[in-house]
Every structure is written in C-alpha cells, then in structure tokens.
PDB file of C-alpha atoms in Angstrom:
ATOM      1  CA  UNK S 257       0.000   0.000   0.000  1.00 63.00           C
ATOM      2  CA  UNK S 258       1.371   3.389  -0.970  1.00 76.00           C
ATOM      3  CA  UNK S 259       0.946   5.900   1.795  1.00 88.00           C
ATOM      4  CA  UNK S 260       0.927   9.600   1.094  1.00 91.00           C
ATOM      5  CA  UNK S 261       2.504  11.788   3.744  1.00 92.00           C
ATOM      6  CA  UNK S 262      -0.622  13.972   3.617  1.00 93.00           C
ATOM      7  CA  UNK S 263      -2.780  10.960   4.588  1.00 93.00           C
ATOM      8  CA  UNK S 264      -0.919  10.695   7.886  1.00 94.00           C
ATOM      9  CA  UNK S 265      -1.293  14.393   8.726  1.00 93.00           C
ATOM     10  CA  UNK S 266      -5.101  14.476   8.579  1.00 89.00           C
ATOM     11  CA  UNK S 267      -7.227  14.340  11.731  1.00 88.00           C
ATOM     12  CA  UNK S 268      -6.951  15.411  15.328  1.00 90.00           C
ATOM     13  CA  UNK S 269      -3.541  15.905  16.939  1.00 93.00           C
ATOM     14  CA  UNK S 270      -3.884  12.551  18.729  1.00 93.00           C
ATOM     15  CA  UNK S 271      -4.820  10.794  15.487  1.00 91.00           C
ATOM     16  CA  UNK S 272      -1.857  12.318  13.669  1.00 94.00           C
ATOM     17  CA  UNK S 273       0.573  10.950  16.253  1.00 95.00           C
ATOM     18  CA  UNK S 274      -0.946   7.463  15.976  1.00 94.00           C
ATOM     19  CA  UNK S 275      -0.930   7.757  12.161  1.00 93.00           C
ATOM     20  CA  UNK S 276       2.761   8.676  12.129  1.00 96.00           C
ATOM     21  CA  UNK S 277       3.702   5.744  14.343  1.00 95.00           C
ATOM     22  CA  UNK S 278       1.644   3.247  12.348  1.00 94.00           C
ATOM     23  CA  UNK S 279       2.548   4.616   8.914  1.00 94.00           C
ATOM     24  CA  UNK S 280       6.253   5.224   9.482  1.00 95.00           C
ATOM     25  CA  UNK S 281       7.313   2.865  12.267  1.00 95.00           C
ATOM     26  CA  UNK S 282       4.663   0.183  11.789  1.00 92.00           C
ATOM     27  CA  UNK S 283       3.835   0.033  15.476  1.00 93.00           C
ATOM     28  CA  UNK S 284       1.571   1.511  18.087  1.00 92.00           C
ATOM     29  CA  UNK S 285       3.098   4.526  19.865  1.00 93.00           C
ATOM     30  CA  UNK S 286       4.660   3.962  23.241  1.00 93.00           C
ATOM     31  CA  UNK S 287       3.411   6.224  26.022  1.00 93.00           C
ATOM     32  CA  UNK S 288       6.508   8.455  26.139  1.00 95.00           C
ATOM     33  CA  UNK S 289       6.767   8.871  22.364  1.00 95.00           C
ATOM     34  CA  UNK S 290       3.066   9.599  22.079  1.00 94.00           C
ATOM     35  CA  UNK S 291       3.292  12.305  24.757  1.00 95.00           C
ATOM     36  CA  UNK S 292       6.403  13.824  23.144  1.00 96.00           C
ATOM     37  CA  UNK S 293       4.951  14.125  19.639  1.00 97.00           C
ATOM     38  CA  UNK S 294       1.535  15.178  20.913  1.00 95.00           C
ATOM     39  CA  UNK S 295       3.079  18.021  22.908  1.00 96.00           C
ATOM     40  CA  UNK S 296       5.080  19.044  19.832  1.00 97.00           C
ATOM     41  CA  UNK S 297       2.064  19.324  17.481  1.00 96.00           C
ATOM     42  CA  UNK S 298      -0.845  20.203  19.784  1.00 95.00           C
ATOM     43  CA  UNK S 299      -2.563  23.306  18.434  1.00 93.00           C
ATOM     44  CA  UNK S 300       0.341  23.790  15.993  1.00 94.00           C
ATOM     45  CA  UNK S 301      -0.688  22.142  12.709  1.00 92.00           C
ATOM     46  CA  UNK S 302       2.378  23.657  11.077  1.00 93.00           C
ATOM     47  CA  UNK S 303       4.505  21.255  13.196  1.00 96.00           C
ATOM     48  CA  UNK S 304       2.856  18.116  11.802  1.00 95.00           C
ATOM     49  CA  UNK S 305       5.097  17.919   8.717  1.00 95.00           C
ATOM     50  CA  UNK S 306       8.149  18.498  10.906  1.00 96.00           C
ATOM     51  CA  UNK S 307       7.087  15.648  13.224  1.00 96.00           C
ATOM     52  CA  UNK S 308       6.722  13.402  10.158  1.00 96.00           C
ATOM     53  CA  UNK S 309      10.205  14.340   8.911  1.00 95.00           C
ATOM     54  CA  UNK S 310      11.710  13.834  12.379  1.00 96.00           C
ATOM     55  CA  UNK S 311      10.174  10.386  12.716  1.00 96.00           C
ATOM     56  CA  UNK S 312      11.285   9.378   9.192  1.00 94.00           C
ATOM     57  CA  UNK S 313      14.852  10.498  10.014  1.00 95.00           C
ATOM     58  CA  UNK S 314      14.938   8.766  13.401  1.00 95.00           C
ATOM     59  CA  UNK S 315      17.096   5.667  13.819  1.00 95.00           C
ATOM     60  CA  UNK S 316      14.003   3.472  14.003  1.00 95.00           C
ATOM     61  CA  UNK S 317      12.468   5.180  10.981  1.00 93.00           C
ATOM     62  CA  UNK S 318      15.624   4.726   8.903  1.00 93.00           C
ATOM     63  CA  UNK S 319      15.944   1.096  10.008  1.00 95.00           C
ATOM     64  CA  UNK S 320      12.358   0.339   8.963  1.00 93.00           C
ATOM     65  CA  UNK S 321      12.883   2.121   5.640  1.00 90.00           C
ATOM     66  CA  UNK S 322       9.281   3.194   5.081  1.00 90.00           C
ATOM     67  CA  UNK S 323       8.698   4.843   1.724  1.00 89.00           C
ATOM     68  CA  UNK S 324       6.039   7.529   1.587  1.00 90.00           C
ATOM     69  CA  UNK S 325       4.692   9.530  -1.297  1.00 89.00           C
ATOM     70  CA  UNK S 326       6.199  12.816  -0.055  1.00 87.00           C
ATOM     71  CA  UNK S 327       3.327  15.018  -1.231  1.00 86.00           C
ATOM     72  CA  UNK S 328       1.922  17.211   1.502  1.00 87.00           C
ATOM     73  CA  UNK S 329      -0.864  18.534  -0.723  1.00 88.00           C
ATOM     74  CA  UNK S 330      -4.162  18.217   1.123  1.00 84.00           C
ATOM     75  CA  UNK S 331      -6.047  15.055   0.217  1.00 85.00           C
ATOM     76  CA  UNK S 332      -9.789  14.469   0.339  1.00 86.00           C
ATOM     77  CA  UNK S 333     -10.758  13.553   3.908  1.00 85.00           C
ATOM     78  CA  UNK S 334     -12.340  10.254   2.849  1.00 84.00           C
ATOM     79  CA  UNK S 335      -9.075   9.148   1.204  1.00 86.00           C
ATOM     80  CA  UNK S 336      -6.996  10.039   4.272  1.00 87.00           C
ATOM     81  CA  UNK S 337      -9.507   8.261   6.509  1.00 87.00           C
ATOM     82  CA  UNK S 338      -9.422   5.151   4.314  1.00 86.00           C
ATOM     83  CA  UNK S 339      -5.614   5.027   4.534  1.00 89.00           C
ATOM     84  CA  UNK S 340      -5.701   5.519   8.301  1.00 88.00           C
ATOM     85  CA  UNK S 341      -8.287   2.765   8.737  1.00 87.00           C
ATOM     86  CA  UNK S 342      -6.204   0.388   6.592  1.00 88.00           C
ATOM     87  CA  UNK S 343      -3.146   1.120   8.764  1.00 90.00           C
ATOM     88  CA  UNK S 344      -5.055   0.512  11.986  1.00 89.00           C
ATOM     89  CA  UNK S 345      -6.763  -2.616  10.684  1.00 86.00           C
ATOM     90  CA  UNK S 346      -3.441  -4.062   9.554  1.00 88.00           C
ATOM     91  CA  UNK S 347      -1.909  -3.285  12.945  1.00 87.00           C
ATOM     92  CA  UNK S 348      -4.837  -5.038  14.676  1.00 84.00           C
ATOM     93  CA  UNK S 349      -4.398  -8.103  12.482  1.00 84.00           C
ATOM     94  CA  UNK S 350      -0.668  -8.239  13.144  1.00 87.00           C
ATOM     95  CA  UNK S 351      -1.211  -7.787  16.878  1.00 83.00           C
ATOM     96  CA  UNK S 352      -3.790 -10.582  16.960  1.00 80.00           C
ATOM     97  CA  UNK S 353      -1.455 -12.866  15.004  1.00 82.00           C
ATOM     98  CA  UNK S 354       1.424 -12.000  17.356  1.00 82.00           C
ATOM     99  CA  UNK S 355      -0.714 -12.739  20.411  1.00 78.00           C
ATOM    100  CA  UNK S 356      -1.925 -15.995  18.864  1.00 74.00           C
ATOM    101  CA  UNK S 357       1.658 -17.025  18.179  1.00 76.00           C
ATOM    102  CA  UNK S 358       2.747 -16.087  21.709  1.00 74.00           C
ATOM    103  CA  UNK S 359      -0.085 -18.031  23.370  1.00 65.00           C
ATOM    104  CA  UNK S 360       0.838 -21.530  24.440  1.00 61.00           C
ATOM    105  CA  UNK S 361      -0.559 -24.148  22.063  1.00 56.00           C
ATOM    106  CA  UNK S 362      -2.192 -25.927  24.992  1.00 51.00           C
ATOM    107  CA  UNK S 363      -4.183 -22.870  26.089  1.00 55.00           C
ATOM    108  CA  UNK S 364      -7.836 -23.642  25.628  1.00 65.00           C
ATOM    109  CA  UNK S 365      -9.243 -21.068  28.005  1.00 70.00           C
ATOM    110  CA  UNK S 366     -12.746 -20.473  26.602  1.00 75.00           C
ATOM    111  CA  UNK S 367     -12.879 -16.884  27.868  1.00 72.00           C
ATOM    112  CA  UNK S 368      -9.595 -15.993  26.124  1.00 72.00           C
ATOM    113  CA  UNK S 369     -10.591 -17.701  22.906  1.00 73.00           C
ATOM    114  CA  UNK S 370     -13.981 -16.015  23.014  1.00 77.00           C
ATOM    115  CA  UNK S 371     -12.390 -12.579  23.497  1.00 75.00           C
ATOM    116  CA  UNK S 372      -9.952 -13.111  20.619  1.00 73.00           C
ATOM    117  CA  UNK S 373     -12.790 -14.194  18.332  1.00 76.00           C
ATOM    118  CA  UNK S 374     -14.911 -11.234  19.405  1.00 77.00           C
ATOM    119  CA  UNK S 375     -12.049  -8.827  18.671  1.00 76.00           C
ATOM    120  CA  UNK S 376     -11.510 -10.360  15.237  1.00 76.00           C
ATOM    121  CA  UNK S 377     -15.201 -10.092  14.444  1.00 79.00           C
ATOM    122  CA  UNK S 378     -15.316  -6.480  15.646  1.00 76.00           C
ATOM    123  CA  UNK S 379     -12.331  -5.531  13.490  1.00 75.00           C
ATOM    124  CA  UNK S 380     -13.794  -7.289  10.442  1.00 74.00           C
ATOM    125  CA  UNK S 381     -17.209  -5.680  10.965  1.00 75.00           C
ATOM    126  CA  UNK S 382     -15.668  -2.245  11.436  1.00 74.00           C
ATOM    127  CA  UNK S 383     -13.650  -2.634   8.259  1.00 73.00           C
ATOM    128  CA  UNK S 384     -16.687  -3.770   6.225  1.00 75.00           C
ATOM    129  CA  UNK S 385     -18.789  -0.906   7.534  1.00 76.00           C
ATOM    130  CA  UNK S 386     -16.028   1.641   6.914  1.00 74.00           C
ATOM    131  CA  UNK S 387     -15.564   0.409   3.347  1.00 74.00           C
ATOM    132  CA  UNK S 388     -19.307   0.526   2.630  1.00 75.00           C
ATOM    133  CA  UNK S 389     -19.735   4.005   4.075  1.00 73.00           C
ATOM    134  CA  UNK S 390     -16.682   5.357   2.262  1.00 74.00           C
ATOM    135  CA  UNK S 391     -17.919   3.833  -1.010  1.00 73.00           C
ATOM    136  CA  UNK S 392     -21.272   5.587  -0.552  1.00 73.00           C
ATOM    137  CA  UNK S 393     -19.578   8.911   0.136  1.00 72.00           C
ATOM    138  CA  UNK S 394     -17.239   8.488  -2.838  1.00 71.00           C
ATOM    139  CA  UNK S 395     -20.251   7.702  -5.031  1.00 71.00           C
ATOM    140  CA  UNK S 396     -21.983  10.855  -3.868  1.00 70.00           C
ATOM    141  CA  UNK S 397     -18.811  12.914  -4.446  1.00 68.00           C
ATOM    142  CA  UNK S 398     -18.390  11.514  -7.953  1.00 67.00           C
ATOM    143  CA  UNK S 399     -21.984  12.354  -8.828  1.00 64.00           C
ATOM    144  CA  UNK S 400     -23.231   8.766  -9.018  1.00 55.00           C
ATOM    145  CA  UNK S 401     -25.836   9.518  -6.380  1.00 48.00           C
ATOM    146  CA  UNK S 402     -28.031  12.608  -6.225  1.00 49.00           C
ATOM    147  CA  UNK S 403     -26.821  15.470  -4.074  1.00 47.00           C
ATOM    148  CA  UNK S 404     -28.334  15.983  -0.660  1.00 46.00           C
ATOM    149  CA  UNK S 405     -32.000  16.878  -1.080  1.00 48.00           C
ATOM    150  CA  UNK S 406     -33.002  20.527  -1.280  1.00 48.00           C
ATOM    151  CA  UNK S 407     -29.463  21.858  -0.849  1.00 44.00           C
ATOM    152  CA  UNK S 408     -27.660  24.232  -3.154  1.00 46.00           C
ATOM    153  CA  UNK S 409     -24.341  22.984  -4.636  1.00 49.00           C
ATOM    154  CA  UNK S 410     -22.390  25.117  -2.160  1.00 48.00           C
ATOM    155  CA  UNK S 411     -24.345  23.722   0.771  1.00 47.00           C
ATOM    156  CA  UNK S 412     -24.083  20.187  -0.656  1.00 50.00           C
ATOM    157  CA  UNK S 413     -20.289  20.393  -0.384  1.00 53.00           C
ATOM    158  CA  UNK S 414     -20.630  21.451   3.244  1.00 57.00           C
ATOM    159  CA  UNK S 415     -23.144  18.677   3.812  1.00 56.00           C
ATOM    160  CA  UNK S 416     -20.798  16.050   2.368  1.00 58.00           C
ATOM    161  CA  UNK S 417     -17.874  17.455   4.379  1.00 60.00           C
ATOM    162  CA  UNK S 418     -20.008  17.249   7.525  1.00 63.00           C
ATOM    163  CA  UNK S 419     -20.875  13.635   6.650  1.00 62.00           C
ATOM    164  CA  UNK S 420     -17.198  12.844   6.193  1.00 64.00           C
ATOM    165  CA  UNK S 421     -16.235  14.382   9.523  1.00 66.00           C
ATOM    166  CA  UNK S 422     -19.081  12.578  11.284  1.00 69.00           C
ATOM    167  CA  UNK S 423     -18.030   9.286   9.694  1.00 68.00           C
ATOM    168  CA  UNK S 424     -14.423   9.901  10.631  1.00 66.00           C
ATOM    169  CA  UNK S 425     -15.290  10.688  14.243  1.00 68.00           C
ATOM    170  CA  UNK S 426     -17.560   7.633  14.560  1.00 71.00           C
ATOM    171  CA  UNK S 427     -15.038   5.263  13.027  1.00 71.00           C
ATOM    172  CA  UNK S 428     -12.101   6.567  15.041  1.00 68.00           C
ATOM    173  CA  UNK S 429     -14.101   6.331  18.261  1.00 71.00           C
ATOM    174  CA  UNK S 430     -14.942   2.706  17.477  1.00 72.00           C
ATOM    175  CA  UNK S 431     -11.316   1.988  16.616  1.00 71.00           C
ATOM    176  CA  UNK S 432     -10.183   3.585  19.881  1.00 69.00           C
ATOM    177  CA  UNK S 433     -12.602   1.372  21.834  1.00 70.00           C
ATOM    178  CA  UNK S 434     -11.239  -1.688  20.021  1.00 70.00           C
ATOM    179  CA  UNK S 435      -7.685  -0.559  20.683  1.00 67.00           C
ATOM    180  CA  UNK S 436      -8.417  -0.221  24.392  1.00 67.00           C
ATOM    181  CA  UNK S 437      -9.944  -3.703  24.450  1.00 67.00           C
ATOM    182  CA  UNK S 438      -7.020  -5.106  22.465  1.00 63.00           C
ATOM    183  CA  UNK S 439      -4.482  -3.629  24.875  1.00 63.00           C
ATOM    184  CA  UNK S 440      -6.330  -5.201  27.796  1.00 59.00           C
ATOM    185  CA  UNK S 441      -7.573  -1.933  29.238  1.00 53.00           C
TER     186      UNK S 441
END
C-alpha cells in the first residue's frame, strides 16, 4: 500500500501521532513517544510535517525504511480516513497474530478464545462498515448519487464534508474502543 505523507497528517492531533507511528514505524506509539509528539504538534498544525520528517529520520524510521509519497498537498478527507483505517486494521491483524503465536498451544481457556474471536469479528465488521460508508460517500462525491435533497451545490459540499467528519469521528471512536480492548484496558 502506498501511503501519502498527507494521509498521515489528517485528523486530530492525537490521530496524527498514531498515524505517524503506524505509517512510518509500523507500530503503536509507546506512552513516552506519544506524549512527546503530541506536545510538539498540539494546536500547531504547522509542526505536523516536521514531526513526520523527524520520525522518518529517526534511527528506528531509517531502520524500517518506510517509503512515503512525499506530497503534503491536502487530500480528500475520505481518502486520508481510508488510509488511516487500513493502517489501523493491519496493525490489529498483526497484533492478533502476534498474540496468537505467543499463546501456548495448549491454552484452551474459553474466555480468552472467546475474546480473541470477538475482537476479530469487531475488526472485520468495522472494516466492512467503513468500506461501505466510504464507497457511498465516494459515489456521492463523484456524482453517481443525487446530491443531498433541497441543498444548493455550495451547501451540498458542506453537507458532504459534515458527513465525512461525522463518519471519521464515529469510526475513530470505534477503533479507539477496540484498541483499548485489544491492549487489555
């Protein structure tokens, strides 16, 4: 998957830090690193690109060798959200696989197995829903569906942008809840 730098810089300050860690380092942020980068960019959107460059140039970033499309040109919110959801979903899958591999083969604790299955189902359902909702929004943006009823073209753009932001907020909240469950909190 090609990741555009601009995809990682979209969203709230907290989301941007998580995006940078997942997109560049391929891992969830540790508590100290999260706090450091969050403090650096909070209420300073102009620092986001600098945080990206710093992380790419870090020893860990160089070792991982992530290649990004360097464009910082703003991307449509639904495209950035789709990239962010793919990154998070892939991280969840890798984390589940890692935990499965680390679990003793003789562990047959029904509660543990049930929780793992529930997490997998939640991630799969979230991904399916996100893909369906994004497809509907993309269809509306491309003109395949009628514009919002009784709205002028200028208001329709605002309406669609509001839908995108609502979708983004809902999806990220659900992902955060899954992340908390996954981390055992």
